Every structure is written in C-alpha cells, then in structure tokens.
Short mmCIF file of C-alpha atoms in Angstrom, two decimals:
data_model
loop_
_atom_site.label_atom_id
_atom_site.label_comp_id
_atom_site.label_asym_id
_atom_site.label_seq_id
_atom_site.Cartn_x
_atom_site.Cartn_y
_atom_site.Cartn_z
CA UNK A 1 35.94 -31.00 30.27
CA UNK A 2 35.37 -31.89 26.62
CA UNK A 3 32.62 -34.26 25.54
CA UNK A 4 33.35 -36.89 22.88
CA UNK A 5 32.38 -35.79 19.37
CA UNK A 6 29.64 -38.41 19.08
CA UNK A 7 28.07 -37.11 22.32
CA UNK A 8 27.90 -33.65 20.82
CA UNK A 9 26.14 -35.05 17.76
CA UNK A 10 23.57 -36.85 19.91
CA UNK A 11 22.98 -33.78 22.04
CA UNK A 12 22.47 -31.69 18.93
CA UNK A 13 19.98 -34.23 17.54
CA UNK A 14 18.07 -34.28 20.84
CA UNK A 15 17.97 -30.49 20.86
CA UNK A 16 16.51 -30.46 17.35
CA UNK A 17 13.86 -33.04 18.31
CA UNK A 18 12.96 -31.11 21.46
CA UNK A 19 12.71 -27.85 19.53
CA UNK A 20 10.46 -29.53 16.95
CA UNK A 21 8.16 -30.88 19.64
CA UNK A 22 7.96 -27.51 21.37
CA UNK A 23 7.22 -25.79 18.07
CA UNK A 24 4.49 -28.29 17.26
CA UNK A 25 3.05 -27.78 20.73
CA UNK A 26 2.98 -24.05 20.28
CA UNK A 27 1.40 -24.28 16.82
CA UNK A 28 -1.25 -26.82 17.76
CA UNK A 29 -1.99 -25.39 21.19
CA UNK A 30 -1.67 -28.83 22.76
CA UNK A 31 0.37 -30.31 25.56
CA UNK A 32 3.63 -31.91 24.48
CA UNK A 33 2.52 -35.44 25.34
CA UNK A 34 -0.70 -35.00 23.36
CA UNK A 35 1.30 -33.89 20.34
CA UNK A 36 3.63 -36.89 20.61
CA UNK A 37 0.68 -39.24 20.99
CA UNK A 38 -1.07 -37.92 17.88
CA UNK A 39 2.07 -37.88 15.77
CA UNK A 40 2.95 -41.43 16.82
CA UNK A 41 -0.61 -42.41 15.89
CA UNK A 42 -0.04 -40.95 12.41
CA UNK A 43 3.30 -42.71 12.13
CA UNK A 44 1.63 -46.08 12.74
CA UNK A 45 -0.20 -45.82 9.43
CA UNK A 46 2.95 -44.80 7.57
CA UNK A 47 4.99 -47.70 8.95
CA UNK A 48 2.28 -50.34 8.82
CA UNK A 49 2.68 -50.93 5.08
CA UNK A 50 6.42 -51.51 5.53
CA UNK A 51 6.16 -54.10 8.31
CA UNK A 52 5.97 -57.87 7.76
CA UNK A 53 2.42 -59.25 7.63
CA UNK A 54 3.22 -61.43 10.65
CA UNK A 55 3.63 -58.26 12.72
CA UNK A 56 1.03 -56.02 11.09
CA UNK A 57 -1.75 -58.02 9.47
CA UNK A 58 -3.15 -56.53 6.29
CA UNK A 59 -6.92 -56.19 6.34
CA UNK A 60 -8.32 -55.51 2.86
CA UNK A 61 -10.59 -52.47 2.68
CA UNK A 62 -14.25 -52.73 1.80
CA UNK A 63 -15.33 -52.93 -1.84
CA UNK A 64 -15.82 -49.22 -2.51
CA UNK A 65 -15.82 -47.30 -5.79
CA UNK A 66 -15.16 -43.56 -5.63
CA UNK A 67 -16.80 -41.54 -8.38
CA UNK A 68 -14.83 -38.31 -8.48
CA UNK A 69 -16.38 -34.91 -9.21
CA UNK A 70 -13.19 -33.66 -10.83
CA UNK A 71 -11.76 -31.23 -13.38
CA UNK A 72 -12.31 -33.55 -16.40
CA UNK A 73 -15.99 -33.76 -15.41
CA UNK A 74 -16.30 -29.99 -15.08
CA UNK A 75 -14.66 -29.54 -18.50
CA UNK A 76 -16.96 -32.17 -19.99
CA UNK A 77 -20.20 -30.65 -18.65
CA UNK A 78 -19.08 -27.02 -19.10
CA UNK A 79 -21.60 -25.52 -16.69
CA UNK A 80 -21.68 -24.59 -12.99
CA UNK A 81 -21.89 -27.53 -10.60
CA UNK A 82 -25.13 -26.18 -9.15
CA UNK A 83 -26.73 -27.12 -12.49
CA UNK A 84 -25.69 -30.78 -12.32
CA UNK A 85 -28.70 -32.47 -10.66
CA UNK A 86 -29.62 -34.28 -13.87
CA UNK A 87 -26.04 -35.50 -14.33
CA UNK A 88 -25.91 -36.77 -10.75
CA UNK A 89 -29.14 -38.57 -11.56
CA UNK A 90 -27.38 -40.21 -14.52
CA UNK A 91 -24.57 -41.41 -12.26
CA UNK A 92 -27.10 -42.83 -9.78
CA UNK A 93 -28.79 -44.67 -12.66
CA UNK A 94 -25.41 -45.91 -13.90
CA UNK A 95 -24.44 -47.27 -10.47
CA UNK A 96 -27.84 -48.93 -10.11
CA UNK A 97 -27.59 -50.51 -13.56
CA UNK A 98 -24.07 -51.68 -12.71
CA UNK A 99 -25.28 -53.55 -9.62
CA UNK A 100 -24.21 -51.25 -6.76
CA UNK A 101 -25.21 -52.28 -3.22
CA UNK A 102 -25.63 -48.74 -1.94
CA UNK A 103 -24.97 -45.27 -3.36
CA UNK A 104 -23.81 -42.25 -1.37
CA UNK A 105 -23.83 -38.71 -2.79
CA UNK A 106 -21.54 -36.35 -0.90
CA UNK A 107 -22.78 -33.21 -2.59
CA UNK A 108 -25.58 -31.02 -1.33
CA UNK A 109 -28.08 -28.91 -3.31
CA UNK A 110 -29.43 -26.05 -1.19
CA UNK A 111 -32.17 -24.96 -3.57
CA UNK A 112 -33.95 -26.00 -6.80
CA UNK A 113 -32.48 -25.09 -10.18
CA UNK A 114 -35.76 -25.09 -12.12
CA UNK A 115 -35.28 -21.40 -12.92
CA UNK A 116 -32.30 -22.35 -15.10
CA UNK A 117 -33.13 -25.95 -16.04
CA UNK A 118 -36.71 -27.16 -15.61
CA UNK A 119 -35.83 -30.82 -16.16
CA UNK A 120 -32.80 -31.11 -13.82
CA UNK A 121 -34.46 -31.55 -10.42
CA UNK A 122 -37.18 -33.95 -11.66
CA UNK A 123 -34.54 -36.12 -13.37
CA UNK A 124 -32.50 -36.24 -10.17
CA UNK A 125 -35.62 -37.18 -8.21
CA UNK A 126 -36.58 -39.85 -10.76
CA UNK A 127 -33.12 -41.45 -10.53
CA UNK A 128 -33.37 -41.55 -6.73
CA UNK A 129 -36.81 -43.18 -6.85
CA UNK A 130 -35.81 -45.78 -9.45
CA UNK A 131 -32.72 -46.79 -7.46
CA UNK A 132 -34.57 -47.16 -4.17
CA UNK A 133 -37.39 -49.07 -5.88
CA UNK A 134 -34.78 -51.51 -7.17
CA UNK A 135 -33.55 -52.04 -3.61
CA UNK A 136 -30.46 -49.82 -3.90
CA UNK A 137 -30.43 -47.26 -1.06
CA UNK A 138 -29.29 -43.77 -2.09
CA UNK A 139 -27.87 -41.85 0.86
CA UNK A 140 -27.73 -38.08 0.47
CA UNK A 141 -25.28 -36.04 2.51
CA UNK A 142 -26.00 -32.69 4.10
CA UNK A 143 -23.45 -30.35 5.62
CA UNK A 144 -23.96 -30.14 9.39
CA UNK A 145 -26.27 -32.10 11.65
CA UNK A 146 -27.12 -29.14 13.85
CA UNK A 147 -28.23 -26.83 11.01
CA UNK A 148 -31.73 -26.77 9.59
CA UNK A 149 -31.84 -28.34 6.17
CA UNK A 150 -33.91 -25.85 4.18
CA UNK A 151 -33.62 -27.94 1.04
CA UNK A 152 -35.92 -30.54 2.60
CA UNK A 153 -38.81 -28.23 1.77
CA UNK A 154 -37.43 -26.90 -1.53
CA UNK A 155 -35.72 -29.74 -3.41
CA UNK A 156 -38.15 -32.68 -3.85
CA UNK A 157 -35.50 -35.42 -3.65
CA UNK A 158 -34.43 -34.32 -0.16
CA UNK A 159 -38.02 -34.25 1.05
CA UNK A 160 -38.36 -37.87 -0.08
CA UNK A 161 -34.94 -38.90 1.24
CA UNK A 162 -35.76 -37.52 4.70
CA UNK A 163 -39.03 -39.49 4.69
CA UNK A 164 -37.08 -42.62 3.67
CA UNK A 165 -34.40 -42.05 6.33
CA UNK A 166 -31.76 -41.78 3.60
CA UNK A 167 -29.87 -38.67 4.73
CA UNK A 168 -26.73 -38.33 6.84
CA UNK A 169 -24.55 -35.41 7.93
CA UNK A 170 -21.07 -35.28 6.39
CA UNK A 171 -19.29 -33.08 8.91
CA UNK A 172 -15.70 -34.00 9.83
CA UNK A 173 -13.98 -32.66 12.94
CA UNK A 174 -10.26 -31.92 12.64
CA UNK A 175 -7.81 -31.88 15.53
CA UNK A 176 -6.12 -28.56 16.39
CA UNK A 177 -3.21 -29.48 14.08
CA UNK A 178 -5.75 -29.75 11.17
CA UNK A 179 -5.49 -33.58 10.87
CA UNK A 180 -8.70 -35.62 10.83
CA UNK A 181 -8.22 -38.72 12.99
CA UNK A 182 -11.70 -39.45 14.34
CA UNK A 183 -15.27 -39.72 13.11
CA UNK A 184 -18.47 -39.07 15.02
CA UNK A 185 -20.98 -41.61 13.76
CA UNK A 186 -24.04 -40.17 15.50
CA UNK A 187 -25.10 -36.79 16.81
CA UNK A 188 -26.08 -36.09 20.40
CA UNK A 189 -29.56 -37.38 21.28
CA UNK A 190 -32.23 -34.73 20.83
CA UNK A 191 -35.15 -33.88 23.06
CA UNK A 192 -38.11 -36.18 23.33
CA UNK A 193 -38.20 -39.40 21.36
CA UNK A 194 -36.56 -38.03 18.24
CA UNK A 195 -33.74 -40.36 17.11
CA UNK A 196 -30.30 -38.77 16.91
CA UNK A 197 -29.15 -38.15 13.31
CA UNK A 198 -26.55 -40.51 11.90
CA UNK A 199 -23.46 -39.45 9.99
CA UNK A 200 -23.21 -39.98 6.24
CA UNK A 201 -20.80 -42.90 6.77
CA UNK A 202 -23.01 -44.51 9.42
CA UNK A 203 -26.11 -44.28 7.20
CA UNK A 204 -24.25 -46.04 4.39
CA UNK A 205 -22.98 -48.82 6.67
CA UNK A 206 -26.34 -49.39 8.39
CA UNK A 207 -28.15 -49.51 5.04
CA UNK A 208 -26.16 -52.68 4.34
CA UNK A 209 -25.51 -54.25 7.75
CA UNK A 210 -28.40 -52.88 9.81
CA UNK A 211 -28.36 -50.51 12.82
CA UNK A 212 -27.06 -53.15 15.23
CA UNK A 213 -23.59 -52.87 13.66
CA UNK A 214 -23.10 -49.48 15.34
CA UNK A 215 -22.94 -51.15 18.74
CA UNK A 216 -19.88 -53.11 17.58
CA UNK A 217 -17.78 -50.04 16.77
CA UNK A 218 -14.84 -49.66 19.22
CA UNK A 219 -15.48 -46.16 20.57
CA UNK A 220 -12.67 -43.88 21.76
CA UNK A 221 -15.17 -41.29 22.99
CA UNK A 222 -18.94 -40.97 23.08
CA UNK A 223 -20.29 -41.85 19.60
CA UNK A 224 -16.79 -41.39 18.17
CA UNK A 225 -14.37 -43.82 16.53
CA UNK A 226 -10.77 -43.62 15.39
CA UNK A 227 -10.31 -43.63 11.62
CA UNK A 228 -8.34 -46.58 10.30
CA UNK A 229 -6.44 -45.18 7.31
CA UNK A 230 -5.85 -48.08 4.94
CA UNK A 231 -3.41 -46.52 2.52
CA UNK A 232 -2.49 -43.71 0.17
CA UNK A 233 -4.93 -41.66 -1.89
CA UNK A 234 -5.84 -43.32 -5.17
CA UNK A 235 -4.33 -46.66 -4.20
CA UNK A 236 -6.78 -47.97 -1.60
CA UNK A 237 -10.26 -47.58 -3.07
CA UNK A 238 -11.06 -47.81 -6.77
CA UNK A 239 -11.45 -44.28 -8.24
CA UNK A 240 -13.21 -43.34 -11.44
CA UNK A 241 -13.97 -39.93 -12.93
CA UNK A 242 -17.64 -38.94 -13.06
CA UNK A 243 -17.01 -38.05 -16.69
CA UNK A 244 -16.14 -41.65 -17.55
CA UNK A 245 -19.28 -42.89 -15.79
CA UNK A 246 -21.44 -40.46 -17.78
CA UNK A 247 -19.77 -41.49 -21.03
CA UNK A 248 -20.25 -45.20 -20.32
CA UNK A 249 -23.88 -44.68 -19.33
CA UNK A 250 -24.65 -42.66 -22.45
CA UNK A 251 -22.92 -45.27 -24.60
CA UNK A 252 -24.97 -48.05 -23.00
CA UNK A 253 -21.83 -49.92 -21.93
CA UNK A 254 -23.37 -51.97 -19.12
CA UNK A 255 -20.48 -54.43 -19.00
CA UNK A 256 -18.15 -51.58 -18.12
CA UNK A 257 -20.58 -50.24 -15.51
CA UNK A 258 -20.75 -53.67 -13.87
CA UNK A 259 -16.96 -53.88 -13.77
CA UNK A 260 -16.93 -50.64 -11.78
CA UNK A 261 -19.99 -51.05 -9.54
CA UNK A 262 -21.27 -54.62 -9.17
CA UNK A 263 -21.66 -55.56 -5.50
CA UNK A 264 -19.84 -52.42 -4.36
CA UNK A 265 -20.49 -49.31 -2.28
CA UNK A 266 -20.48 -46.32 -4.63
CA UNK A 267 -19.49 -42.94 -3.22
CA UNK A 268 -19.94 -39.83 -5.39
CA UNK A 269 -18.07 -36.73 -4.27
CA UNK A 270 -15.45 -34.06 -5.00
CA UNK A 271 -11.86 -35.15 -5.45
CA UNK A 272 -10.50 -32.25 -3.35
#
C-alpha cells in the first residue's frame, strides 16, 4: 500500500516536530508538555506585535529610561569599573536634575575604593543624599537576598540606603532551558518580625505607588509573577549611554537631561 505523496510530506513534518520536542525535552530536563507550554508562552510575545489591536490590545510600557553601562562609557572613563563610584554619583545627580521620579542602580560595590581614589566613595554618598533629600528615591541593588551584604558595613552609601529601606535584591531565576520568564518580587519571610526583603524591581515600584500595589500583582506562584515582555531590546524603553549622560551633566545641558529623565523611572545598569 502506497501513501499519497502529500501524506508522506505531512508525516515527515510531524516526525521533525516530534524529534524537536523530544530533543528540547532532553536538553531542558523537562516533561514534553512543560516544554510545549513554555515555548508557546514565548511564542505569544513574538506573535502579539503582529496581531490586530482588536485581538491583542497594545499596552504602552511605563516611562522608563535605561542608562547603559556600555563600551563607549568604559572607553570614555578609561579605568576599571570598580573605580566608578564618583561617576555613578554624577549620573544620579544628572537624573535628579533632570526630574526623575525614582533612580535604580543595578550595580553593586562590594568594598570601598578609597585606597585608589579618596574622593570617589564620598562623592557617590553625597549624590545619594542629595537625591533623596530632593524627594527622589535612589534604590541600590545587591546580588542575592540570602547572602550577607558585607558592603553595608564598609561602603557608607549602602549603610545609609539600608537604613532608608532603599535596597533590593536583583537576582533573576532562569528556567532549566535558560530563559527568564518569571520574577520573584519578595523573598521568603524570615524569622521573627523581620520583614521579607523586596526585589530590586519591587522596591522601585513601591517607592512610587506604595507597598499596597504588591497585593494587586497576579501571582503564578508564591511571591512570583510572570514577566510581560513588551517588545524587542532597544525598542521598548528609551536607552541612553552613561557616557552621554556624563557629557551632558558636565556641559550643564539641563534641557537635554530633562528630555531624557523628567517624570521617568531611571535605571542604571550594564547593557549585557
């Protein structure tokens, strides 16, 4: 019995799809249905931009400016990143002068740099204090919520930020296939009456909208939400090189700073 040619083509296509699913299952160490569920979840974001607005409504993202720690900045400063506290202080001052609502720094200093630059840490601390005194919260990220933050006792700005409640952990948990699809907004409750630490993202949001907003997050697991990917890199949130911010600040171009930062959330972090 011979099958029609088109049947053979369909059977071959199904065999390829099945083999792909099995390979993905083996690589990710997941059950086949879990793999299909996650990949279909990813596909939703790819297809959403191509569907009519009547079917997939477009929700504009929040007003966020990304200040990139990038190669042009490294070339401009020409020194190791560990010696940049003063320059991060300049960016904080620039965002404050430009009218930012809140500033988040996703870079962590583990120890003081006074041995190499006596002025760097005090300038960073001064910028933090001036911003917060002007009503602009500055949220500082640290790496993992379960690790002791030794810099709290060594770098003055972290000691102050902890006292102000302006720190948040910036850990992201990837699925077994290395994709990041969820975000934990708060750590597990600790012993006693100690409040559970909030994530970097949650601290930024609550600094604007208050802690009650966390209760409105649609959870998919305990203290965990699904990430809503708005669009492609560089085309969703406004990006600007840290170098350009430093140049504008040093030139006193406040009109340009306002065009970048006024009324916006400002996130400072690496572009990789």
